[in-house]
XYZ file of C-alpha atoms in Angstrom:
466
model
C 10.608 0.669 -49.007
C 7.998 3.041 -50.010
C 8.200 6.566 -48.765
C 5.093 7.411 -47.078
C 3.938 9.410 -44.202
C 5.040 7.237 -41.559
C 8.774 6.936 -42.077
C 8.764 10.783 -42.475
C 7.262 11.352 -39.165
C 9.765 8.932 -37.703
C 12.493 11.569 -38.234
C 10.557 14.650 -37.636
C 7.870 14.365 -34.933
C 8.710 14.807 -31.601
C 10.210 11.782 -29.746
C 7.756 11.907 -26.808
C 4.697 11.599 -29.222
C 6.370 9.027 -31.430
C 6.934 6.699 -28.214
C 3.236 7.248 -27.269
C 2.238 6.627 -30.851
C 4.135 3.361 -31.435
C 4.704 1.989 -27.943
C 0.740 2.254 -26.434
C -0.237 -0.278 -29.064
C 2.603 -2.613 -28.282
C 2.202 -2.160 -24.269
C -1.652 -2.943 -24.845
C -0.766 -6.127 -26.924
C 2.245 -7.376 -24.669
C 0.131 -6.626 -21.354
C -3.083 -8.326 -23.027
C -0.761 -11.402 -23.792
C 0.528 -11.679 -20.136
C -3.036 -11.328 -18.554
C -3.970 -14.004 -20.955
C -1.988 -16.555 -19.127
C -2.457 -14.884 -15.680
C -6.122 -15.594 -16.014
C -5.712 -19.213 -16.181
C -3.535 -19.206 -12.963
C -5.900 -17.004 -11.162
C -8.884 -19.301 -11.642
C -6.903 -22.450 -11.195
C -5.419 -21.407 -8.211
C -8.943 -21.180 -6.672
C -10.293 -24.572 -7.456
C -11.756 -26.304 -4.252
C -9.495 -28.416 -2.430
C -6.716 -28.848 -5.134
C -6.186 -25.329 -6.316
C -2.377 -25.285 -4.653
C -1.329 -28.512 -6.489
C -3.213 -27.351 -9.790
C -1.220 -24.134 -9.895
C 1.837 -26.031 -9.345
C 0.988 -28.589 -12.186
C 0.338 -25.629 -14.452
C 3.720 -24.028 -13.309
C 5.610 -27.641 -14.523
C 3.962 -26.822 -17.974
C 5.832 -23.645 -18.293
C 9.051 -24.848 -19.990
C 6.698 -27.043 -22.667
C 4.851 -23.899 -23.430
C 8.393 -22.003 -23.610
C 9.537 -24.488 -26.401
C 6.352 -24.435 -28.028
C 6.485 -20.442 -28.072
C 10.118 -20.755 -29.448
C 9.324 -22.979 -32.322
C 6.340 -20.601 -33.121
C 8.690 -17.729 -32.927
C 11.140 -19.240 -35.322
C 8.670 -19.649 -37.960
C 6.327 -16.572 -37.204
C 9.101 -13.717 -36.598
C 10.820 -14.589 -39.671
C 7.978 -14.555 -41.947
C 6.403 -11.226 -40.559
C 9.762 -9.675 -41.120
C 10.039 -10.963 -44.548
C 6.801 -9.890 -45.647
C 6.929 -6.232 -44.137
C 10.233 -5.944 -46.332
C 8.329 -7.448 -49.277
C 5.209 -5.327 -48.859
C 7.645 -2.119 -48.684
C 9.009 -3.189 -51.896
C 5.508 -3.771 -53.536
C 6.420 -7.650 -54.146
C 2.972 -8.880 -53.237
C 3.611 -12.093 -55.186
C 6.419 -13.390 -53.056
C 4.794 -11.810 -49.886
C 1.825 -14.162 -50.847
C 4.179 -17.122 -51.103
C 5.823 -16.468 -47.520
C 2.354 -16.079 -46.131
C 1.755 -19.662 -47.553
C 4.979 -20.878 -46.218
C 4.403 -19.655 -42.965
C 0.856 -21.377 -42.769
C 2.477 -24.711 -43.855
C 5.487 -24.506 -41.471
C 3.284 -23.721 -38.599
C 1.030 -26.672 -39.149
C 4.163 -28.984 -39.610
C 5.694 -27.868 -36.293
C 2.510 -27.625 -34.345
C 1.690 -31.264 -35.462
C 5.087 -32.557 -34.827
C 5.075 -30.765 -31.233
C 1.840 -32.669 -30.624
C 2.640 -35.810 -31.462
C 5.878 -35.919 -29.311
C 3.934 -34.491 -26.620
C 1.186 -36.989 -26.866
C 3.344 -39.801 -27.041
C 5.985 -38.947 -24.429
C 3.552 -36.606 -22.080
C 4.347 -38.276 -18.576
C 8.230 -38.880 -19.076
C 8.606 -34.848 -20.384
C 6.491 -33.617 -17.629
C 8.356 -35.679 -14.859
C 11.533 -34.546 -16.405
C 10.427 -30.756 -16.172
C 9.695 -31.415 -12.336
C 6.221 -32.789 -12.143
C 5.933 -35.240 -9.140
C 3.202 -37.868 -8.382
C 0.950 -35.203 -6.724
C 1.203 -32.874 -9.571
C 1.557 -35.065 -12.614
C -2.362 -35.452 -13.079
C -2.949 -31.775 -13.173
C -0.033 -30.943 -15.569
C -1.269 -33.958 -17.782
C -4.759 -32.716 -17.903
C -3.729 -29.359 -18.821
C -0.912 -29.853 -21.444
C -2.929 -32.740 -23.195
C -5.762 -30.385 -24.240
C -3.149 -27.699 -24.916
C -0.967 -29.863 -27.227
C -4.084 -30.945 -28.973
C -4.647 -27.195 -30.261
C -0.917 -26.750 -30.428
C -1.185 -26.455 -34.404
C -3.863 -23.918 -33.973
C -1.768 -21.692 -31.502
C 1.203 -21.655 -33.807
C -0.977 -20.716 -36.613
C -2.892 -17.964 -34.931
C 0.057 -16.130 -33.334
C 2.252 -16.422 -36.424
C -0.803 -14.819 -38.687
C -1.239 -12.336 -36.023
C 2.424 -11.110 -36.485
C 1.841 -11.052 -39.996
C -1.211 -8.978 -39.793
C 0.852 -6.322 -37.540
C 3.571 -6.392 -39.722
C 1.714 -5.778 -43.157
C 0.261 -2.686 -41.561
C -2.611 -3.223 -39.321
C -1.165 -3.362 -35.778
C -4.690 -2.321 -34.292
C -6.400 -5.576 -35.695
C -3.559 -7.712 -34.277
C -4.136 -6.060 -31.040
C -7.771 -6.166 -31.237
C -7.498 -10.070 -31.770
C -5.364 -10.276 -28.630
C -7.720 -8.281 -26.587
C -10.613 -10.497 -27.696
C -8.706 -13.818 -26.892
C -8.131 -12.441 -23.617
C -11.510 -10.984 -22.802
C -13.042 -14.063 -24.031
C -10.729 -16.527 -22.032
C -11.802 -14.412 -18.969
C -15.314 -15.247 -19.527
C -14.984 -18.898 -20.500
C -12.475 -19.804 -17.661
C -14.992 -19.677 -14.873
C -17.694 -21.315 -17.140
C -15.456 -24.462 -18.032
C -13.853 -24.587 -14.493
C -16.455 -24.062 -12.116
C -19.992 -24.213 -13.648
C -19.009 -27.220 -15.799
C -16.987 -28.588 -13.310
C -13.898 -29.315 -15.595
C -11.328 -28.075 -13.376
C -7.905 -27.541 -15.051
C -8.772 -29.062 -18.034
C -11.486 -26.468 -18.331
C -8.881 -23.716 -18.355
C -6.899 -25.637 -21.230
C -10.223 -26.028 -23.352
C -11.166 -22.278 -22.876
C -7.668 -21.216 -24.129
C -7.786 -23.256 -27.205
C -11.340 -22.233 -28.164
C -10.421 -18.674 -27.747
C -7.611 -19.404 -30.355
C -9.698 -21.111 -32.558
C -12.075 -18.082 -32.667
C -9.305 -15.685 -33.330
C -7.855 -17.970 -36.000
C -11.181 -18.232 -37.787
C -11.470 -14.370 -37.853
C -7.757 -14.231 -39.094
C -8.136 -16.925 -41.661
C -11.285 -15.125 -42.938
C -9.340 -11.730 -42.949
C -6.641 -13.214 -45.368
C -9.329 -14.736 -47.368
C -10.313 -11.161 -48.894
C -8.762 -11.464 -52.707
C -9.159 -7.689 -52.469
C -6.406 -7.432 -49.873
C -2.512 -6.815 -51.229
C -1.960 -9.785 -49.193
C -4.449 -12.856 -49.330
C -4.609 -16.596 -49.316
C -4.620 -17.962 -53.069
C -7.107 -20.428 -54.036
C -4.722 -22.738 -55.183
C -3.305 -25.560 -52.875
C 0.131 -25.635 -54.609
C 0.932 -22.373 -52.818
C 1.037 -24.171 -49.757
C 3.849 -26.350 -50.738
C 6.794 -25.723 -48.514
C 9.291 -23.319 -50.513
C 12.518 -24.764 -48.812
C 14.472 -21.463 -50.120
C 11.982 -19.105 -48.497
C 11.729 -21.426 -45.206
C 15.648 -21.183 -44.982
C 15.672 -17.300 -45.213
C 12.620 -17.067 -42.699
C 14.163 -19.487 -40.022
C 17.415 -17.725 -40.157
C 15.692 -14.345 -39.490
C 13.932 -16.142 -36.670
C 16.958 -18.025 -35.066
C 17.832 -15.236 -32.566
C 14.242 -15.057 -30.769
C 13.981 -18.996 -31.135
C 17.440 -19.276 -29.195
C 16.345 -16.619 -26.658
C 13.092 -18.545 -25.965
C 14.865 -21.925 -25.812
C 17.295 -20.445 -23.316
C 14.466 -19.389 -21.269
C 12.769 -22.855 -21.285
C 15.908 -24.321 -20.282
C 16.302 -22.076 -17.401
C 12.598 -22.861 -16.161
C 13.387 -26.475 -16.683
C 16.398 -26.134 -13.997
C 14.505 -23.659 -11.641
C 11.693 -26.108 -11.331
C 14.105 -29.152 -10.628
C 15.726 -27.114 -7.943
C 12.617 -25.776 -6.422
C 10.975 -29.092 -6.060
C 14.477 -30.537 -4.542
C 14.598 -27.830 -2.137
C 10.849 -26.475 -1.476
C 8.767 -29.341 -2.614
C 5.546 -28.986 -4.826
C 4.398 -25.784 -3.626
C 7.627 -24.198 -4.399
C 7.011 -24.949 -8.011
C 3.429 -23.423 -7.381
C 4.862 -20.131 -5.877
C 7.283 -19.872 -8.876
C 4.050 -19.888 -11.299
C 2.730 -17.069 -9.283
C 5.657 -15.193 -9.046
C 6.287 -15.622 -12.710
C 3.008 -14.430 -13.701
C 3.115 -11.243 -11.659
C 6.883 -10.666 -12.821
C 6.069 -11.153 -16.377
C 3.035 -8.518 -16.245
C 5.698 -5.472 -15.976
C 8.151 -6.997 -18.068
C 5.923 -7.338 -21.078
C 4.983 -3.456 -20.606
C 9.007 -2.735 -20.952
C 8.563 -5.211 -24.095
C 5.934 -3.233 -25.417
C 8.169 0.126 -24.995
C 10.787 -1.934 -26.793
C 8.286 -2.606 -29.702
C 7.815 1.240 -30.045
C 11.337 2.221 -29.689
C 12.451 0.035 -32.555
C 11.164 1.709 -35.572
C 11.863 5.152 -34.394
C 15.567 4.402 -33.437
C 16.162 2.096 -36.466
C 14.911 4.821 -38.824
C 16.856 7.646 -37.169
C 20.258 5.441 -37.071
C 19.544 4.982 -40.792
C 18.983 8.284 -41.339
C 22.011 9.329 -39.581
C 20.059 11.432 -36.938
C 22.144 10.525 -33.704
C 20.544 13.331 -31.666
C 17.072 11.754 -31.990
C 18.608 8.171 -31.695
C 20.187 9.257 -28.243
C 16.831 10.850 -27.397
C 14.541 8.043 -27.993
C 16.872 5.423 -26.220
C 17.318 7.499 -23.114
C 13.697 8.399 -22.755
C 12.229 4.774 -23.426
C 14.876 3.814 -20.887
C 13.663 6.221 -18.427
C 10.112 5.053 -18.857
C 11.076 1.581 -18.660
C 12.818 2.310 -15.385
C 9.508 3.837 -14.044
C 7.518 0.706 -15.062
C 10.242 -1.309 -12.815
C 10.134 0.899 -10.224
C 6.702 0.424 -9.852
C 6.624 -3.298 -10.146
C 9.538 -3.178 -7.490
C 6.735 -1.527 -5.261
C 4.444 -3.826 -6.012
C 6.745 -7.142 -5.506
C 8.331 -5.827 -2.247
C 5.527 -3.944 -0.242
C 2.124 -5.684 -1.909
C 3.595 -9.165 -2.042
C 0.917 -10.950 0.063
C -2.062 -9.136 -1.675
C -0.802 -9.865 -4.839
C 0.023 -13.601 -4.354
C -3.556 -13.712 -2.795
C -4.932 -12.896 -5.927
C -3.902 -16.235 -7.135
C -4.568 -18.630 -4.167
C -6.408 -18.776 -0.682
C -3.845 -21.411 0.539
C -2.002 -19.823 3.381
C 1.319 -21.706 3.122
C 1.437 -20.939 -0.856
C 0.620 -17.232 -0.372
C 3.896 -17.217 2.202
C 6.170 -18.834 -0.208
C 4.984 -17.029 -3.297
C 5.139 -13.510 -1.254
C 8.792 -14.642 -0.009
C 9.837 -15.606 -3.480
C 8.304 -12.296 -5.147
C 10.398 -10.060 -2.522
C 13.627 -11.544 -3.015
C 13.247 -12.239 -6.891
C 12.551 -8.481 -7.851
C 14.271 -6.723 -5.237
C 16.676 -5.288 -8.115
C 13.840 -4.694 -10.611
C 14.453 -0.911 -10.997
C 17.655 -1.784 -12.802
C 16.114 -4.371 -15.234
C 14.318 -1.845 -17.504
C 17.242 0.092 -18.751
C 19.151 -3.509 -19.468
C 16.215 -4.439 -21.522
C 16.079 -1.279 -23.385
C 19.848 -1.144 -23.948
C 19.712 -4.911 -25.160
C 17.003 -3.814 -27.587
C 19.129 -0.659 -28.583
C 21.767 -3.166 -30.077
C 19.364 -4.964 -31.823
C 17.764 -1.804 -33.461
C 21.130 -0.828 -34.633
C 22.053 -4.357 -36.151
C 24.230 -5.512 -33.870
C 22.418 -8.910 -33.283
C 25.335 -10.659 -31.923
C 25.830 -8.138 -28.821
C 21.837 -8.196 -28.269
C 21.634 -12.105 -28.244
C 25.025 -12.268 -26.089
C 23.464 -9.819 -23.292
C 19.805 -11.577 -23.467
C 21.792 -15.155 -23.247
C 24.155 -14.352 -20.890
C 21.978 -13.361 -17.992
C 19.846 -16.481 -18.340
C 22.489 -18.999 -19.093
C 25.952 -17.574 -18.029
C 24.796 -16.198 -14.829
C 21.694 -17.424 -13.773
C 22.228 -21.282 -14.194
C 25.345 -21.348 -11.993
C 23.482 -19.386 -9.267
C 20.534 -21.630 -9.312
C 22.643 -24.860 -8.755
C 25.060 -23.329 -6.248
C 23.193 -20.982 -3.957
C 20.586 -23.349 -3.086
C 23.359 -25.958 -1.995
C 25.085 -23.151 0.047
C 21.662 -21.911 1.792
C 20.113 -25.306 2.006
C 17.343 -23.715 1.252
C 14.722 -22.705 -1.708
C 15.633 -19.153 -0.988
C 19.085 -19.551 -2.817
C 16.999 -20.058 -5.927
C 15.129 -16.863 -5.427
C 18.497 -15.105 -4.869
C 19.671 -16.395 -7.916
C 17.535 -13.747 -9.664
C 18.646 -10.612 -8.236
C 22.509 -11.584 -8.338
C 22.350 -12.408 -11.945
C 20.148 -9.289 -13.116
C 22.913 -7.216 -11.248
C 25.792 -8.842 -12.989
C 23.915 -8.515 -16.294
C 23.089 -4.895 -15.715
C 26.505 -3.949 -15.020
C 27.734 -5.659 -18.182
C 25.044 -3.989 -20.043
C 25.736 -0.581 -18.747
C 29.303 -0.816 -19.627
C 28.467 -1.801 -23.155
C 25.927 0.967 -23.696
C 28.093 3.340 -22.057
C 30.720 2.427 -24.832
C 28.078 2.894 -27.427
C 26.737 6.001 -26.190
C 30.095 7.623 -26.165
C 30.859 6.481 -29.884
C 27.248 8.042 -30.774
C 28.325 11.441 -28.803
C 31.166 12.022 -31.074
C 28.838 11.897 -33.924
C 26.919 14.890 -35.389
C 23.534 14.517 -37.356
C 24.660 13.694 -40.816
C 28.068 12.153 -40.032
C 28.945 8.780 -41.677
C 29.485 6.441 -38.750
C 32.706 4.982 -40.473
C 34.609 8.203 -39.655
C 35.148 6.639 -36.308
C 37.296 3.749 -37.602
C 34.848 1.012 -37.179
C 31.116 0.336 -37.246
C 29.270 1.198 -34.228
């Protein structure tokens, strides 16, 4: 990579200033992404007479949305990472090939996903927890989303490339544009044009189409180092590039897929023990919870380049400092999330619906689900630290174990023991606590090794790679 001002400041500038500089854009982008999904839920939940069923139908589509995101991540993360490295090497020709490959693969996966969804829409939605009452709403929403899936894949994939190619502000600006325009179009389509839940889906797709249009125009500028070629031959899939790209994106893909599997089982258990409104309550709780989780993910995005650079430069004191300070900020965010979840549960639920039964269920679930929120922040940051240091296996283990190893068994055992949907909600704090304990032990072991190293030491002196 080229040695410019940014790498130098990563090793010299005060850590607090670097965290603000690198984390704020990530926090804004991730929070905007969370608000993007939240806006649909808020408007849909207030549709006259059918708001509660509409929001339950929307919640049923969450696993499908996660699957779509997983495949988009599989293609997009790998391409963005490869392009970032290639631009640092000034290898613009190959970077351009990766860009074209990313477009082609996103179109292929998007079109295949759309075809599968349209052919087997009803059986898939029923499998994910739709009942006779919620199926029409889930189908109406998901049909439009599926038709625009190729656009969604392409937009998010290219947005990641814009960020990785040195223009994070533009990537953030496009995200903010989609959030703002979606918030404006939603009430027009849902209420003014009386399109209901279909209007929310249409607004979402149209906003992404507009953002994609600008993104394509951005990459068509031949004066940029990274731009789209005029020859269509460049868009033929290069399977060697595809293989390398997909290998890089496999970790995030598996984590997104695991999230989809978990939501599938959550929906099935909630509809079994609490009915359609329990799924609707989870839809509300999930949106609120993710708002705080996305802020921590933004902090993690800011931490990554700082931690990675200083580890590579053998500046272990700065590595420890950025980890501890990021963990501290993440804990503060989650404490705020805990306060909102436990003490302001009903007001938060009222934002999404006026149905008193749904408000009660959502408030009950929110209080239980996030009761141990204060310990989740450091767990997420520690998991990210392992990834920053190249310990991908440990990072993936910590991410997947919380969802698959601990949460899934709890989801099946606890509701049966309590004979109530409360067992589903209790599964979250229990699995979070177990995961946090394991993460603490692994993180403590890592910090002990780092504390034995002085700045400039070769980590090999400890006898093994950290």
